[in-house]
Coordinates of C-alpha atoms and ligand atoms in Angstrom, one line a residue:
M1 CA 0.0 0.0 0.0
S2 CA 1.3 3.5 -0.8
S3 CA 1.7 6.0 1.9
D4 CA -1.3 8.0 0.5
E5 CA -3.4 4.8 0.8
D6 CA -2.1 4.3 4.3
V7 CA -3.2 7.8 5.3
A8 CA -6.6 7.3 3.6
A9 CA -7.1 4.0 5.3
A10 CA -6.1 5.4 8.7
S11 CA -8.5 8.3 8.5
R12 CA -11.4 6.0 7.6
H13 CA -10.7 4.1 10.9
T14 CA -10.0 7.1 13.1
H15 CA -12.7 8.5 15.2
F16 CA -13.0 11.6 17.5
I17 CA -13.6 10.3 21.0
G18 CA -13.7 13.5 23.0
K19 CA -11.8 16.4 24.5
K20 CA -8.6 15.5 26.3
E21 CA -9.5 17.2 29.5
N22 CA -12.9 15.5 29.7
I23 CA -11.4 12.0 29.2
I24 CA -8.7 12.7 31.8
Q25 CA -11.3 13.8 34.2
A26 CA -13.6 10.8 33.5
R27 CA -10.6 8.4 33.5
R28 CA -12.7 5.9 31.5
V29 CA -15.2 6.2 28.7
V30 CA -16.9 3.6 26.7
K31 CA -17.6 4.5 23.1
S32 CA -19.3 2.7 20.3
V33 CA -17.0 3.2 17.3
G34 CA -17.9 1.7 14.0
E35 CA -18.7 -1.9 14.7
R36 CA -17.0 -2.0 18.1
D37 CA -17.5 -1.0 21.7
V38 CA -14.2 0.3 23.0
L39 CA -13.1 1.3 26.5
V40 CA -10.8 4.3 26.5
I41 CA -8.7 4.7 29.7
Y42 CA -6.5 7.5 31.0
H43 CA -4.1 6.1 33.5
Q44 CA -1.0 7.7 35.0
G45 CA -0.4 10.0 32.0
D46 CA -1.2 7.5 29.2
F47 CA -4.2 6.8 27.1
Y48 CA -5.3 3.2 26.3
A49 CA -8.1 1.7 24.2
I50 CA -9.2 -1.8 24.5
D51 CA -12.3 -3.9 23.5
V52 CA -14.7 -3.3 26.4
R53 CA -15.9 -6.9 26.9
C54 CA -13.4 -9.4 28.3
Y55 CA -12.2 -12.2 26.0
H56 CA -13.0 -14.8 28.6
S57 CA -16.7 -14.5 29.0
G58 CA -17.6 -11.0 28.0
G59 CA -17.1 -9.3 31.4
P60 CA -17.4 -5.5 31.7
L61 CA -13.8 -4.3 31.7
Q62 CA -14.9 -0.7 32.3
E63 CA -15.6 -1.9 35.9
G64 CA -12.2 -3.5 36.3
D65 CA -9.4 -2.4 38.6
I66 CA -6.1 -1.3 37.1
E67 CA -3.0 -2.8 38.6
D68 CA 0.6 -3.5 37.7
F69 CA 1.7 -7.2 37.4
D70 CA 5.3 -8.0 36.6
G71 CA 5.9 -4.4 35.8
R72 CA 3.0 -4.3 33.3
T73 CA -0.1 -2.2 33.6
C74 CA -3.2 -4.5 33.4
I75 CA -6.9 -4.2 33.7
V76 CA -8.4 -6.9 36.0
C77 CA -11.7 -8.2 34.8
P78 CA -14.3 -7.9 37.6
W79 CA -15.9 -11.2 36.8
H80 CA -13.1 -13.8 37.1
K81 CA -10.1 -11.6 37.7
Y82 CA -8.3 -12.3 34.5
K83 CA -5.4 -9.9 33.9
I84 CA -5.0 -8.2 30.6
T85 CA -2.2 -5.8 29.7
L86 CA -3.6 -2.5 28.6
A87 CA -0.9 -1.7 26.0
E88 CA -1.0 -5.1 24.2
G89 CA -4.1 -6.9 25.2
E90 CA -2.0 -9.8 26.4
G91 CA -3.5 -12.3 28.9
L92 CA -1.2 -12.8 31.9
Y93 CA -1.3 -15.6 34.5
Q94 CA 0.9 -17.0 37.2
A95 CA 2.3 -20.5 37.0
V96 CA 4.6 -22.6 39.2
D97 CA 7.3 -24.9 37.8
P98 CA 7.1 -27.9 40.2
S99 CA 10.6 -29.0 39.3
V100 CA 12.1 -25.8 40.6
K101 CA 12.4 -25.6 44.4
P102 CA 11.5 -23.6 46.3
L103 CA 8.2 -23.3 44.5
K104 CA 7.8 -19.8 43.2
P105 CA 5.1 -18.5 40.9
S106 CA 6.1 -16.5 37.9
W107 CA 4.2 -14.5 35.4
C108 CA 3.4 -16.1 32.0
S109 CA 1.6 -15.0 28.9
K110 CA -1.3 -16.5 27.1
G111 CA -0.6 -14.3 24.1
I112 CA -2.8 -11.5 22.7
K113 CA -6.3 -12.1 23.8
Q114 CA -8.0 -8.7 23.8
R115 CA -8.0 -6.4 20.8
V116 CA -6.4 -3.0 21.6
H117 CA -6.6 0.1 19.6
T118 CA -4.6 3.2 19.1
V119 CA -5.3 6.5 20.8
T120 CA -3.8 9.7 19.5
V121 CA -4.1 13.2 20.9
S122 CA -4.1 16.2 18.6
N123 CA -4.2 19.6 20.2
E124 CA -6.9 19.0 22.9
D125 CA -8.8 16.3 21.0
V126 CA -8.5 12.6 21.5
F127 CA -8.9 10.2 18.5
L128 CA -9.2 6.4 18.3
T129 CA -7.9 4.4 15.4
L130 CA -9.5 0.9 15.3
N131 CA -7.1 -2.0 15.1
D132 CA -8.3 -3.8 12.1
S133 CA -5.5 -6.3 11.9
P134 CA -6.7 -9.7 10.7
G135 CA -7.9 -11.8 13.5
P136 CA -9.4 -13.5 15.1
I137 CA -8.4 -12.2 18.5
D138 CA -10.4 -13.8 21.3
S139 CA -12.2 -10.6 22.3
D140 CA -13.7 -10.3 18.8
Y141 CA -16.3 -12.9 19.7
Y142 CA -17.9 -10.4 22.1
Q143 CA -18.1 -7.6 19.5
T144 CA -20.8 -9.4 17.6
E145 CA -24.3 -7.9 17.5
K146 CA -25.5 -10.4 20.1
Y147 CA -23.2 -9.1 22.8
R148 CA -23.2 -5.5 21.7
N149 CA -26.9 -5.4 22.6
T150 CA -26.3 -6.6 26.2
F151 CA -24.9 -4.9 29.2
L152 CA -23.9 -1.5 27.8
K153 CA -27.5 -0.8 27.2
E154 CA -28.8 -2.2 30.4
Ligands
FES1 FE1 -13.4 -11.7 32.3 FE2 -14.1 -14.1 33.0 S1 -15.3 -12.7 31.9 S2 -12.3 -13.0 33.5

């Protein structure tokens, strides 16, 4: 693809989300953007955007706590406490190697499970560019019409 085509494609998928100061104040906003429901988060000076329904069973990530695990900033799903890195959408879990004594849990990755998107700030406006990389990524399942009509509208 030429760079002009790249720019055109990017603008088709880029959406105005809100004013920077409003999102910073709210800390979290959920937006329906194109065919997706996306959670935009402001946390410790950075913006993140991630599919709002957890890849595991569709839990409401907008209600999850944000914590660091193994030096990585994660959202913790309120339903079953799965940990998902905000920057990459990677599922993290702890495991113990029984052959290594003393037993000590270490952090492991399940790979990319949650689709994350790109946030850009221009002047005082915040924009979201949907990640349309070919999937599937597990969280895509909960972006179908069946699930988009559930808890966000309750
Ligand atoms: Fe998120 Fe189960 S639905 S951890």
